[in-house]
mmCIF file of C-alpha atoms and ligand atoms in Angstrom:
data_model
loop_
_atom_site.group_PDB
_atom_site.id
_atom_site.type_symbol
_atom_site.label_atom_id
_atom_site.label_comp_id
_atom_site.label_asym_id
_atom_site.label_seq_id
_atom_site.Cartn_x
_atom_site.Cartn_y
_atom_site.Cartn_z
ATOM 1 C CA UNK A 1299 -26.256 -30.362 32.641
ATOM 2 C CA UNK A 1300 -24.893 -27.054 34.298
ATOM 3 C CA UNK A 1301 -21.069 -25.908 34.113
ATOM 4 C CA UNK A 1302 -20.801 -26.577 37.810
ATOM 5 C CA UNK A 1303 -23.181 -29.849 37.790
ATOM 6 C CA UNK A 1304 -20.396 -31.184 35.167
ATOM 7 C CA UNK A 1305 -17.360 -30.402 37.207
ATOM 8 C CA UNK A 1306 -18.870 -32.305 40.432
ATOM 9 C CA UNK A 1307 -19.428 -35.267 38.101
ATOM 10 C CA UNK A 1308 -16.559 -35.414 36.030
ATOM 11 C CA UNK A 1309 -14.776 -37.980 37.803
ATOM 12 C CA UNK A 1310 -17.522 -39.932 39.193
ATOM 13 C CA UNK A 1311 -18.518 -40.854 35.696
ATOM 14 C CA UNK A 1312 -15.272 -42.807 35.161
ATOM 15 C CA UNK A 1313 -15.933 -46.560 36.133
ATOM 16 C CA UNK A 1314 -12.194 -46.798 37.680
ATOM 17 C CA UNK A 1315 -12.859 -44.062 39.989
ATOM 18 C CA UNK A 1316 -16.312 -44.760 41.230
ATOM 19 C CA UNK A 1317 -15.272 -48.760 41.738
ATOM 20 C CA UNK A 1318 -12.333 -47.618 43.708
ATOM 21 C CA UNK A 1319 -14.131 -45.387 45.882
ATOM 22 C CA UNK A 1320 -17.146 -47.420 46.679
ATOM 23 C CA UNK A 1321 -14.490 -50.328 47.542
ATOM 24 C CA UNK A 1322 -12.572 -47.793 49.724
ATOM 25 C CA UNK A 1323 -15.490 -46.403 51.241
ATOM 26 C CA UNK A 1324 -16.895 -49.629 52.330
ATOM 27 C CA UNK A 1325 -13.817 -50.556 54.440
ATOM 28 C CA UNK A 1326 -14.431 -48.180 56.997
ATOM 29 C CA UNK A 1327 -18.176 -46.685 57.754
ATOM 30 C CA UNK A 1328 -18.201 -43.973 60.213
ATOM 31 C CA UNK A 1329 -21.145 -42.591 58.648
ATOM 32 C CA UNK A 1330 -23.535 -45.293 59.991
ATOM 33 C CA UNK A 1331 -24.448 -43.542 63.372
ATOM 34 C CA UNK A 1332 -25.661 -40.331 61.508
ATOM 35 C CA UNK A 1333 -27.525 -42.066 58.619
ATOM 36 C CA UNK A 1334 -29.262 -43.938 61.095
ATOM 37 C CA UNK A 1335 -30.516 -40.850 63.225
ATOM 38 C CA UNK A 1336 -31.352 -38.894 60.583
ATOM 39 C CA UNK A 1337 -33.680 -41.996 59.558
ATOM 40 C CA UNK A 1338 -34.624 -42.128 63.081
ATOM 41 C CA UNK A 1339 -35.883 -38.620 63.550
ATOM 42 C CA UNK A 1340 -37.773 -38.115 60.193
ATOM 43 C CA UNK A 1341 -39.416 -41.861 61.245
ATOM 44 C CA UNK A 1342 -40.417 -40.098 64.860
ATOM 45 C CA UNK A 1343 -41.637 -36.963 63.171
ATOM 46 C CA UNK A 1344 -43.290 -38.195 59.682
ATOM 47 C CA UNK A 1345 -43.803 -42.064 60.006
ATOM 48 C CA UNK A 1346 -46.330 -42.100 57.183
ATOM 49 C CA UNK A 1347 -43.743 -40.703 54.407
ATOM 50 C CA UNK A 1348 -44.143 -42.172 51.479
ATOM 51 C CA UNK A 1349 -41.581 -41.021 49.140
ATOM 52 C CA UNK A 1350 -37.889 -40.556 50.131
ATOM 53 C CA UNK A 1351 -35.495 -39.013 47.082
ATOM 54 C CA UNK A 1352 -31.743 -39.452 47.765
ATOM 55 C CA UNK A 1353 -29.919 -36.940 45.437
ATOM 56 C CA UNK A 1354 -26.174 -37.659 44.094
ATOM 57 C CA UNK A 1355 -27.118 -41.078 46.078
ATOM 58 C CA UNK A 1356 -23.749 -42.514 44.765
ATOM 59 C CA UNK A 1357 -24.265 -46.538 45.834
ATOM 60 C CA UNK A 1358 -27.331 -45.774 47.629
ATOM 61 C CA UNK A 1359 -26.270 -46.493 51.323
ATOM 62 C CA UNK A 1360 -28.313 -43.425 52.964
ATOM 63 C CA UNK A 1361 -31.316 -44.262 50.971
ATOM 64 C CA UNK A 1362 -31.288 -47.700 51.931
ATOM 65 C CA UNK A 1363 -31.067 -46.649 55.768
ATOM 66 C CA UNK A 1364 -34.266 -44.743 54.983
ATOM 67 C CA UNK A 1365 -36.062 -47.556 53.370
ATOM 68 C CA UNK A 1366 -35.067 -49.856 56.231
ATOM 69 C CA UNK A 1367 -36.517 -47.515 58.983
ATOM 70 C CA UNK A 1368 -39.502 -46.759 56.895
ATOM 71 C CA UNK A 1369 -40.812 -50.077 55.321
ATOM 72 C CA UNK A 1370 -43.942 -48.532 53.598
ATOM 73 C CA UNK A 1371 -41.918 -45.685 51.745
ATOM 74 C CA UNK A 1372 -40.993 -45.913 48.095
ATOM 75 C CA UNK A 1373 -37.223 -44.314 47.451
ATOM 76 C CA UNK A 1374 -36.111 -42.389 44.268
ATOM 77 C CA UNK A 1375 -32.222 -42.744 43.414
ATOM 78 C CA UNK A 1376 -30.422 -39.967 41.547
ATOM 79 C CA UNK A 1377 -27.279 -39.408 40.625
ATOM 80 C CA UNK A 1378 -25.016 -38.229 37.609
ATOM 81 C CA UNK A 1379 -22.653 -41.560 37.410
ATOM 82 C CA UNK A 1380 -23.709 -44.594 35.527
ATOM 83 C CA UNK A 1381 -21.006 -46.598 37.301
ATOM 84 C CA UNK A 1382 -22.624 -45.452 40.435
ATOM 85 C CA UNK A 1383 -26.227 -46.579 39.233
ATOM 86 C CA UNK A 1384 -24.759 -50.055 38.888
ATOM 87 C CA UNK A 1385 -23.560 -50.203 42.332
ATOM 88 C CA UNK A 1386 -26.687 -48.864 43.125
ATOM 89 C CA UNK A 1387 -28.814 -51.330 41.860
ATOM 90 C CA UNK A 1388 -26.904 -53.799 43.510
ATOM 91 C CA UNK A 1389 -27.264 -52.676 46.874
ATOM 92 C CA UNK A 1390 -30.567 -51.342 46.703
ATOM 93 C CA UNK A 1391 -31.895 -55.108 44.798
ATOM 94 C CA UNK A 1392 -33.263 -56.222 48.090
ATOM 95 C CA UNK A 1393 -35.986 -53.525 48.388
ATOM 96 C CA UNK A 1394 -37.209 -54.600 44.687
ATOM 97 C CA UNK A 1395 -39.537 -52.092 42.828
ATOM 98 C CA UNK A 1396 -39.562 -49.931 45.687
ATOM 99 C CA UNK A 1397 -37.152 -48.068 44.124
ATOM 100 C CA UNK A 1398 -36.898 -45.893 41.110
ATOM 101 C CA UNK A 1399 -33.503 -45.012 39.024
ATOM 102 C CA UNK A 1400 -33.296 -41.113 38.018
ATOM 103 C CA UNK A 1401 -30.084 -40.341 36.454
ATOM 104 C CA UNK A 1402 -29.049 -36.824 36.193
ATOM 105 C CA UNK A 1403 -27.695 -33.473 37.340
ATOM 106 C CA UNK A 1404 -28.352 -32.222 41.023
ATOM 107 C CA UNK A 1405 -27.757 -28.876 40.070
ATOM 108 C CA UNK A 1406 -30.910 -29.247 37.563
ATOM 109 C CA UNK A 1407 -33.298 -31.058 39.632
ATOM 110 C CA UNK A 1408 -36.238 -29.960 37.136
ATOM 111 C CA UNK A 1409 -34.366 -31.906 34.498
ATOM 112 C CA UNK A 1410 -34.540 -35.213 36.564
ATOM 113 C CA UNK A 1411 -38.024 -36.099 36.210
ATOM 114 C CA UNK A 1412 -38.378 -35.777 40.208
ATOM 115 C CA UNK A 1413 -41.881 -35.500 41.056
ATOM 116 C CA UNK A 1414 -42.569 -32.773 43.559
ATOM 117 C CA UNK A 1415 -44.923 -33.248 46.920
ATOM 118 C CA UNK A 1416 -42.375 -35.736 48.112
ATOM 119 C CA UNK A 1417 -41.480 -36.171 52.004
ATOM 120 C CA UNK A 1418 -37.922 -36.321 52.251
ATOM 121 C CA UNK A 1419 -35.022 -35.232 50.186
ATOM 122 C CA UNK A 1420 -31.603 -36.461 51.469
ATOM 123 C CA UNK A 1421 -28.096 -35.911 49.913
ATOM 124 C CA UNK A 1422 -24.702 -36.718 51.354
ATOM 125 C CA UNK A 1423 -21.247 -36.088 50.634
ATOM 126 C CA UNK A 1424 -22.027 -34.458 47.100
ATOM 127 C CA UNK A 1425 -23.262 -31.184 47.538
ATOM 128 C CA UNK A 1426 -19.822 -29.713 48.822
ATOM 129 C CA UNK A 1427 -18.858 -29.936 45.313
ATOM 130 C CA UNK A 1428 -21.035 -26.741 44.661
ATOM 131 C CA UNK A 1429 -20.128 -23.184 45.742
ATOM 132 C CA UNK A 1430 -22.174 -20.976 48.238
ATOM 133 C CA UNK A 1431 -24.586 -19.921 45.085
ATOM 134 C CA UNK A 1432 -24.803 -23.221 43.780
ATOM 135 C CA UNK A 1433 -25.382 -24.704 47.476
ATOM 136 C CA UNK A 1434 -28.122 -22.354 48.281
ATOM 137 C CA UNK A 1435 -29.485 -22.717 44.685
ATOM 138 C CA UNK A 1436 -29.565 -26.647 45.300
ATOM 139 C CA UNK A 1437 -31.427 -25.806 48.902
ATOM 140 C CA UNK A 1438 -34.103 -23.993 47.002
ATOM 141 C CA UNK A 1439 -34.806 -26.593 44.268
ATOM 142 C CA UNK A 1440 -35.241 -29.400 46.750
ATOM 143 C CA UNK A 1441 -37.115 -27.610 49.162
ATOM 144 C CA UNK A 1442 -39.418 -26.525 46.611
ATOM 145 C CA UNK A 1443 -39.960 -30.393 46.200
ATOM 146 C CA UNK A 1444 -41.106 -31.165 49.593
ATOM 147 C CA UNK A 1445 -44.626 -31.349 51.068
ATOM 148 C CA UNK A 1446 -45.409 -29.048 53.916
ATOM 149 C CA UNK A 1447 -43.727 -30.836 57.138
ATOM 150 C CA UNK A 1448 -41.345 -32.548 54.386
ATOM 151 C CA UNK A 1449 -37.454 -32.880 55.570
ATOM 152 C CA UNK A 1450 -34.282 -31.747 53.885
ATOM 153 C CA UNK A 1451 -31.307 -33.843 55.076
ATOM 154 C CA UNK A 1452 -27.736 -33.260 54.008
ATOM 155 C CA UNK A 1453 -24.673 -35.075 55.552
ATOM 156 C CA UNK A 1454 -22.052 -33.050 53.926
ATOM 157 C CA UNK A 1455 -18.464 -31.862 54.468
ATOM 158 C CA UNK A 1456 -17.993 -28.776 55.446
ATOM 159 C CA UNK A 1457 -14.970 -26.014 55.356
ATOM 160 C CA UNK A 1458 -14.321 -24.841 59.326
ATOM 161 C CA UNK A 1459 -12.069 -21.513 59.798
ATOM 162 C CA UNK A 1460 -8.184 -21.814 58.777
ATOM 163 C CA UNK A 1461 -7.231 -22.228 62.831
ATOM 164 C CA UNK A 1462 -9.855 -24.951 63.297
ATOM 165 C CA UNK A 1463 -8.932 -26.636 59.638
ATOM 166 C CA UNK A 1464 -5.629 -27.224 61.141
ATOM 167 C CA UNK A 1465 -6.496 -28.408 64.305
ATOM 168 C CA UNK A 1466 -8.838 -31.016 62.694
ATOM 169 C CA UNK A 1467 -6.387 -31.982 60.164
ATOM 170 C CA UNK A 1468 -3.805 -32.906 63.000
ATOM 171 C CA UNK A 1469 -5.673 -34.991 64.829
ATOM 172 C CA UNK A 1470 -8.234 -36.640 62.064
ATOM 173 C CA UNK A 1471 -5.771 -39.603 61.051
ATOM 174 C CA UNK A 1472 -5.983 -41.005 64.705
ATOM 175 C CA UNK A 1473 -9.558 -41.724 64.195
ATOM 176 C CA UNK A 1474 -10.240 -42.321 60.532
ATOM 177 C CA UNK A 1475 -7.440 -44.610 59.219
ATOM 178 C CA UNK A 1476 -8.177 -43.670 55.632
ATOM 179 C CA UNK A 1477 -8.118 -40.177 55.685
ATOM 180 C CA UNK A 1478 -6.382 -38.023 53.201
ATOM 181 C CA UNK A 1479 -5.629 -41.283 51.187
ATOM 182 C CA UNK A 1480 -8.891 -40.628 48.795
ATOM 183 C CA UNK A 1481 -7.781 -40.121 45.007
ATOM 184 C CA UNK A 1482 -8.871 -36.159 44.626
ATOM 185 C CA UNK A 1483 -12.104 -35.289 42.726
ATOM 186 C CA UNK A 1484 -13.743 -31.685 41.985
ATOM 187 C CA UNK A 1485 -14.183 -29.777 45.331
ATOM 188 C CA UNK A 1486 -15.352 -26.290 45.288
ATOM 189 C CA UNK A 1487 -12.240 -24.864 47.387
ATOM 190 C CA UNK A 1488 -12.426 -23.354 50.458
ATOM 191 C CA UNK A 1489 -15.523 -25.731 51.236
ATOM 192 C CA UNK A 1490 -18.887 -23.980 52.204
ATOM 193 C CA UNK A 1491 -19.099 -23.368 55.908
ATOM 194 C CA UNK A 1492 -21.693 -24.271 58.235
ATOM 195 C CA UNK A 1493 -23.023 -20.549 58.341
ATOM 196 C CA UNK A 1494 -23.321 -21.310 54.086
ATOM 197 C CA UNK A 1495 -25.532 -24.225 54.664
ATOM 198 C CA UNK A 1496 -27.763 -22.728 57.540
ATOM 199 C CA UNK A 1497 -28.178 -19.604 55.154
ATOM 200 C CA UNK A 1498 -29.094 -22.115 52.542
ATOM 201 C CA UNK A 1499 -31.802 -23.834 54.423
ATOM 202 C CA UNK A 1500 -33.498 -20.535 55.631
ATOM 203 C CA UNK A 1501 -33.282 -18.622 52.291
ATOM 204 C CA UNK A 1502 -34.988 -22.156 51.080
ATOM 205 C CA UNK A 1503 -37.531 -21.044 53.433
ATOM 206 C CA UNK A 1504 -36.376 -23.935 56.188
ATOM 207 C CA UNK A 1505 -35.952 -22.299 59.265
ATOM 208 C CA UNK A 1506 -36.403 -25.023 61.380
ATOM 209 C CA UNK A 1507 -32.941 -26.600 60.965
ATOM 210 C CA UNK A 1508 -30.365 -28.193 63.561
ATOM 211 C CA UNK A 1509 -27.025 -29.666 63.114
ATOM 212 C CA UNK A 1510 -27.901 -33.068 64.470
ATOM 213 C CA UNK A 1511 -24.730 -34.708 64.402
ATOM 214 C CA UNK A 1512 -20.797 -33.411 63.656
ATOM 215 C CA UNK A 1513 -17.583 -34.995 63.557
ATOM 216 C CA UNK A 1514 -14.541 -33.573 62.385
ATOM 217 C CA UNK A 1515 -15.415 -31.706 58.647
ATOM 218 C CA UNK A 1516 -18.733 -33.749 58.521
ATOM 219 C CA UNK A 1517 -22.141 -32.440 59.524
ATOM 220 C CA UNK A 1518 -25.619 -33.684 59.532
ATOM 221 C CA UNK A 1519 -28.011 -30.992 58.753
ATOM 222 C CA UNK A 1520 -31.822 -31.489 59.115
ATOM 223 C CA UNK A 1521 -34.343 -29.265 58.317
ATOM 224 C CA UNK A 1522 -38.606 -29.630 58.578
ATOM 225 C CA UNK A 1523 -40.415 -27.462 56.130
ATOM 226 C CA UNK A 1524 -43.399 -25.734 57.505
ATOM 227 C CA UNK A 1525 -46.334 -27.234 57.987
HETATM 228 C C1 SAM B 1712 -18.490 -39.048 47.585
HETATM 229 S S1 SAM B 1712 -19.866 -39.806 46.099
HETATM 230 C C2 SAM B 1712 -20.962 -39.668 47.604
HETATM 231 C C3 SAM B 1712 -22.144 -40.569 47.438
HETATM 232 C C4 SAM B 1712 -23.400 -40.828 48.423
HETATM 233 N N1 SAM B 1712 -24.149 -39.811 48.548
HETATM 234 C C5 SAM B 1712 -22.729 -41.389 49.633
HETATM 235 O O1 SAM B 1712 -22.545 -40.391 50.565
HETATM 236 O O2 SAM B 1712 -22.481 -42.415 49.832
HETATM 237 C C6 SAM B 1712 -20.618 -38.182 45.410
HETATM 238 C C7 SAM B 1712 -21.369 -38.717 44.656
HETATM 239 O O3 SAM B 1712 -22.063 -37.257 43.791
HETATM 240 C C8 SAM B 1712 -22.421 -37.493 42.526
HETATM 241 N N2 SAM B 1712 -22.352 -36.464 41.505
HETATM 242 C C9 SAM B 1712 -21.510 -35.950 41.521
HETATM 243 N N3 SAM B 1712 -21.782 -34.784 40.684
HETATM 244 C C10 SAM B 1712 -22.815 -34.786 40.375
HETATM 245 C C11 SAM B 1712 -24.133 -34.095 39.815
HETATM 246 N N4 SAM B 1712 -23.432 -32.845 39.122
HETATM 247 N N5 SAM B 1712 -25.101 -34.394 39.392
HETATM 248 C C12 SAM B 1712 -25.772 -35.664 40.463
HETATM 249 N N6 SAM B 1712 -24.696 -36.366 41.129
HETATM 250 C C13 SAM B 1712 -23.396 -35.907 40.935
HETATM 251 C C14 SAM B 1712 -21.291 -38.706 42.062
HETATM 252 O O4 SAM B 1712 -21.606 -39.266 40.730
HETATM 253 C C15 SAM B 1712 -21.090 -39.557 43.472
HETATM 254 O O5 SAM B 1712 -22.069 -40.672 43.561
#
């Protein structure tokens, strides 16, 4: 595991941390809408999608949204935490053998036994653990595994400019009751920006990219690899 991957994964490998995060996250799910939008956009563009990979998938919620939307597709779960794998095996159990589990480091996808030539690579709320360089390396490696016309999707937290950070931080508790109550885990501060993400897609060769949804610090980035 790389040192950046190791830092990112450290808290999540503790069962108490992973269990408390999943329990808290399940209480308020503001991200159901962007997950559903992402799955619908991919279904509309690429209904024949056969393989969907979710990197740093945690309990597998994003992957489940795609497998529901694309009943013919197989899923690949990837994460560095055994505790998260236990949650995912329970949550994704209803999909039976449609899901393969590939534990490993998101900063070294080549070491995770993920096949190349997949239709969709997802990730959510994990790539913000990486710095700009690490984020760009991740996008480049993920894009290289996609088929022509495949989709790279990231639902992730971004760092706005200072003045917007203050404005958003002031009002967010009115809309997200749990805002700011999460126990700390490794972040790369300042968080990578919208521009860092868009640069990363483009440098990875994905120029057809859009921010499909945004609320406060969380953006849904979707990019389609050229055919
Ligand atoms: C905030 S959780 C998000 C889980 C899931 N993607 C979601 O949005 O519900 C962050 C996830 O990143 C995973 N993670 C952290 N570092 C990692 C690494 N180096 N490689 C793979 N997964 C990692 C953690 O185990 C955890 O499941």
